[in-house]
mmCIF file of C-alpha atoms in Angstrom:
data_model
loop_
_atom_site.group_PDB
_atom_site.id
_atom_site.type_symbol
_atom_site.label_atom_id
_atom_site.label_comp_id
_atom_site.label_asym_id
_atom_site.label_seq_id
_atom_site.Cartn_x
_atom_site.Cartn_y
_atom_site.Cartn_z
ATOM 1 C CA MET X 1 1.757 2.530 -5.642
ATOM 2 C CA ASP X 2 -0.729 3.207 -8.390
ATOM 3 C CA ILE X 3 -4.437 2.880 -9.094
ATOM 4 C CA GLU X 4 -4.604 -0.247 -11.245
ATOM 5 C CA PHE X 5 -8.339 0.146 -11.916
ATOM 6 C CA ALA X 6 -11.342 2.146 -10.722
ATOM 7 C CA LEU X 7 -14.904 1.950 -11.994
ATOM 8 C CA VAL X 8 -18.507 2.421 -10.965
ATOM 9 C CA ALA X 9 -20.941 -0.474 -10.936
ATOM 10 C CA ASP X 10 -24.409 -1.433 -9.812
ATOM 11 C CA PHE X 11 -22.841 -3.706 -7.187
ATOM 12 C CA ALA X 12 -19.358 -4.875 -6.205
ATOM 13 C CA GLU X 13 -17.793 -6.919 -3.426
ATOM 14 C CA VAL X 14 -14.437 -8.529 -2.692
ATOM 15 C CA ILE X 15 -14.384 -12.138 -1.515
ATOM 16 C CA ALA X 16 -11.161 -14.066 -0.925
ATOM 17 C CA GLY X 17 -9.111 -11.551 -2.892
ATOM 18 C CA LYS X 18 -11.396 -11.586 -5.946
ATOM 19 C CA LEU X 19 -13.567 -8.710 -7.120
ATOM 20 C CA TYR X 20 -17.152 -9.644 -7.976
ATOM 21 C CA LEU X 21 -18.915 -7.031 -10.063
ATOM 22 C CA MET X 22 -22.407 -6.558 -11.494
ATOM 23 C CA GLY X 23 -23.351 -3.871 -13.976
ATOM 24 C CA GLY X 24 -19.905 -2.285 -14.105
ATOM 25 C CA GLY X 25 -18.486 0.522 -16.173
ATOM 26 C CA TRP X 26 -21.563 2.672 -16.762
ATOM 27 C CA ASP X 27 -21.488 6.444 -17.217
ATOM 28 C CA THR X 28 -25.206 7.311 -17.132
ATOM 29 C CA LEU X 29 -27.898 6.612 -14.553
ATOM 30 C CA HIS X 30 -31.500 7.060 -15.692
ATOM 31 C CA VAL X 31 -34.021 8.136 -13.046
ATOM 32 C CA SER X 32 -37.627 9.270 -13.309
ATOM 33 C CA SER X 33 -37.324 12.339 -11.086
ATOM 34 C CA VAL X 34 -34.999 14.362 -8.875
ATOM 35 C CA PRO X 35 -33.947 14.446 -6.165
ATOM 36 C CA ALA X 36 -33.026 10.817 -6.791
ATOM 37 C CA SER X 37 -31.976 8.257 -4.198
ATOM 38 C CA ILE X 38 -29.360 6.073 -5.843
ATOM 39 C CA ARG X 39 -27.185 3.176 -4.779
ATOM 40 C CA PHE X 40 -24.027 2.129 -6.596
ATOM 41 C CA ALA X 41 -20.575 0.720 -5.976
ATOM 42 C CA VAL X 42 -17.041 1.903 -6.588
ATOM 43 C CA ALA X 43 -14.571 -0.881 -7.390
ATOM 44 C CA LEU X 44 -10.903 -0.115 -6.918
ATOM 45 C CA GLY X 45 -7.605 -1.906 -7.350
ATOM 46 C CA VAL X 46 -4.448 -0.392 -5.855
ATOM 47 C CA ARG X 47 -1.144 -1.819 -7.102
ATOM 48 C CA VAL X 48 1.371 -1.884 -4.247
ATOM 49 C CA GLU X 49 5.017 -2.373 -5.141
ATOM 50 C CA TRP X 50 7.290 -4.709 -3.159
ATOM 51 C CA ASP X 51 9.015 -1.878 -1.278
ATOM 52 C CA GLU X 52 5.645 -0.300 -0.362
ATOM 53 C CA THR X 53 4.227 -3.326 1.484
ATOM 54 C CA ASN X 54 3.449 -3.285 5.211
ATOM 55 C CA ARG X 55 2.502 0.404 5.087
ATOM 56 C CA GLN X 56 -0.882 2.075 5.376
ATOM 57 C CA VAL X 57 -2.003 3.579 2.059
ATOM 58 C CA PRO X 58 -4.683 6.263 2.490
ATOM 59 C CA ILE X 59 -7.750 5.847 0.250
ATOM 60 C CA ARG X 60 -10.350 8.556 -0.349
ATOM 61 C CA VAL X 61 -13.540 8.338 -2.425
ATOM 62 C CA THR X 62 -15.582 11.484 -3.069
ATOM 63 C CA VAL X 63 -18.781 12.002 -5.076
ATOM 64 C CA GLU X 64 -19.243 15.542 -6.352
ATOM 65 C CA ASP X 65 -21.125 17.394 -9.055
ATOM 66 C CA ASP X 66 -19.628 19.346 -11.951
ATOM 67 C CA ASP X 67 -19.559 22.468 -9.771
ATOM 68 C CA GLY X 68 -17.539 20.732 -7.032
ATOM 69 C CA ALA X 69 -20.354 20.333 -4.458
ATOM 70 C CA VAL X 70 -19.626 17.180 -2.422
ATOM 71 C CA TYR X 71 -22.423 14.613 -1.864
ATOM 72 C CA ALA X 72 -20.452 11.759 -0.298
ATOM 73 C CA ARG X 73 -16.982 11.174 1.064
ATOM 74 C CA ALA X 74 -15.382 8.019 2.447
ATOM 75 C CA GLU X 75 -11.849 7.631 3.764
ATOM 76 C CA GLY X 76 -9.816 4.696 4.941
ATOM 77 C CA THR X 77 -6.549 2.873 4.478
ATOM 78 C CA VAL X 78 -5.326 -0.338 2.922
ATOM 79 C CA ALA X 79 -2.182 -2.261 3.821
ATOM 80 C CA VAL X 80 -0.632 -5.133 1.889
ATOM 81 C CA GLY X 81 1.790 -7.561 3.484
ATOM 82 C CA ARG X 82 4.282 -9.948 1.935
ATOM 83 C CA PRO X 83 3.002 -13.520 1.832
ATOM 84 C CA PRO X 84 5.847 -16.026 2.388
ATOM 85 C CA ASP X 85 5.375 -17.590 -1.068
ATOM 86 C CA LEU X 86 5.467 -14.257 -2.941
ATOM 87 C CA PRO X 87 8.562 -14.006 -5.169
ATOM 88 C CA PRO X 88 10.830 -11.112 -4.090
ATOM 89 C CA GLY X 89 10.104 -7.908 -5.992
ATOM 90 C CA SER X 90 6.530 -8.875 -6.907
ATOM 91 C CA PRO X 91 3.843 -6.196 -6.765
ATOM 92 C CA GLN X 92 0.332 -6.967 -5.480
ATOM 93 C CA VAL X 93 -3.097 -5.536 -6.161
ATOM 94 C CA ALA X 94 -5.307 -4.698 -3.182
ATOM 95 C CA LYS X 95 -8.949 -4.841 -4.258
ATOM 96 C CA LEU X 96 -11.652 -2.770 -2.587
ATOM 97 C CA ALA X 97 -15.376 -2.303 -3.103
ATOM 98 C CA LEU X 98 -17.400 0.519 -1.607
ATOM 99 C CA VAL X 99 -21.206 0.571 -1.847
ATOM 100 C CA LEU X 100 -22.711 4.062 -1.640
ATOM 101 C CA GLY X 101 -26.274 5.190 -1.121
ATOM 102 C CA LEU X 102 -26.971 8.871 -1.596
ATOM 103 C CA SER X 103 -29.456 11.414 -2.862
ATOM 104 C CA LEU X 104 -28.557 13.556 -5.870
ATOM 105 C CA PRO X 105 -30.533 16.793 -6.265
ATOM 106 C CA ARG X 106 -30.561 17.381 -10.023
ATOM 107 C CA PHE X 107 -30.052 15.943 -13.467
ATOM 108 C CA GLY X 108 -26.597 16.594 -14.878
ATOM 109 C CA GLY X 109 -22.950 15.775 -14.422
ATOM 110 C CA TYR X 110 -21.280 14.191 -11.414
ATOM 111 C CA ARG X 111 -18.025 12.372 -10.779
ATOM 112 C CA VAL X 112 -16.485 9.935 -8.360
ATOM 113 C CA LEU X 113 -12.954 10.959 -7.407
ATOM 114 C CA VAL X 114 -10.794 8.107 -6.166
ATOM 115 C CA ALA X 115 -7.493 9.003 -4.491
ATOM 116 C CA ALA X 116 -4.816 6.620 -3.209
ATOM 117 C CA GLY X 117 -1.654 7.665 -1.400
ATOM 118 C CA GLU X 118 -0.748 11.119 -0.196
ATOM 119 C CA GLY X 119 1.472 14.059 -1.050
ATOM 120 C CA ALA X 120 3.679 13.633 -4.114
ATOM 121 C CA ASN X 121 2.716 9.931 -4.264
ATOM 122 C CA GLU X 122 -1.034 10.558 -4.406
ATOM 123 C CA ARG X 123 -2.781 9.077 -7.441
ATOM 124 C CA VAL X 124 -6.265 10.257 -8.450
ATOM 125 C CA ARG X 125 -8.831 8.868 -10.874
ATOM 126 C CA SER X 126 -11.963 10.703 -11.955
ATOM 127 C CA LEU X 127 -14.997 8.609 -12.912
ATOM 128 C CA PRO X 128 -17.541 10.975 -14.500
ATOM 129 C CA PHE X 129 -21.206 10.039 -14.804
ATOM 130 C CA ARG X 130 -24.501 11.710 -15.627
ATOM 131 C CA LEU X 131 -27.854 11.569 -13.929
ATOM 132 C CA ALA X 132 -30.387 11.653 -16.799
ATOM 133 C CA ARG X 133 -34.168 11.648 -17.053
ATOM 134 C CA ALA X 134 -35.480 8.152 -17.805
ATOM 135 C CA PRO X 135 -37.143 7.883 -21.223
ATOM 136 C CA ALA X 136 -40.933 8.060 -21.128
ATOM 137 C CA GLY X 137 -42.758 4.761 -21.435
#
């Protein structure tokens, strides 16, 4: 199991096994003032190997600032089966989209931490972003 991809976006959803994404891959959000109410999505693809199918894979998404203060946390699991037409040994990618709405108290650095798996098999991705003052005008 591995994190195939993880990114932040303005919006994301998964329909029929496909990830639909708008405004993806940014690293700065411009707002006029703080605290700022923001809404964004986290898009995630977890590659599950053949021998890891039919098991629950824990998923954790956390939003924190550069000092480690946590502003949002979501946990769940994903499980991938073996479709009858899948060639033996083939890995699969489970796609997930999580839309978050939260209030951030200050300008500065934040990050989304995405974790999949647990223990020695846990994989973590850090998606840093900044909350910046919108340019005047």
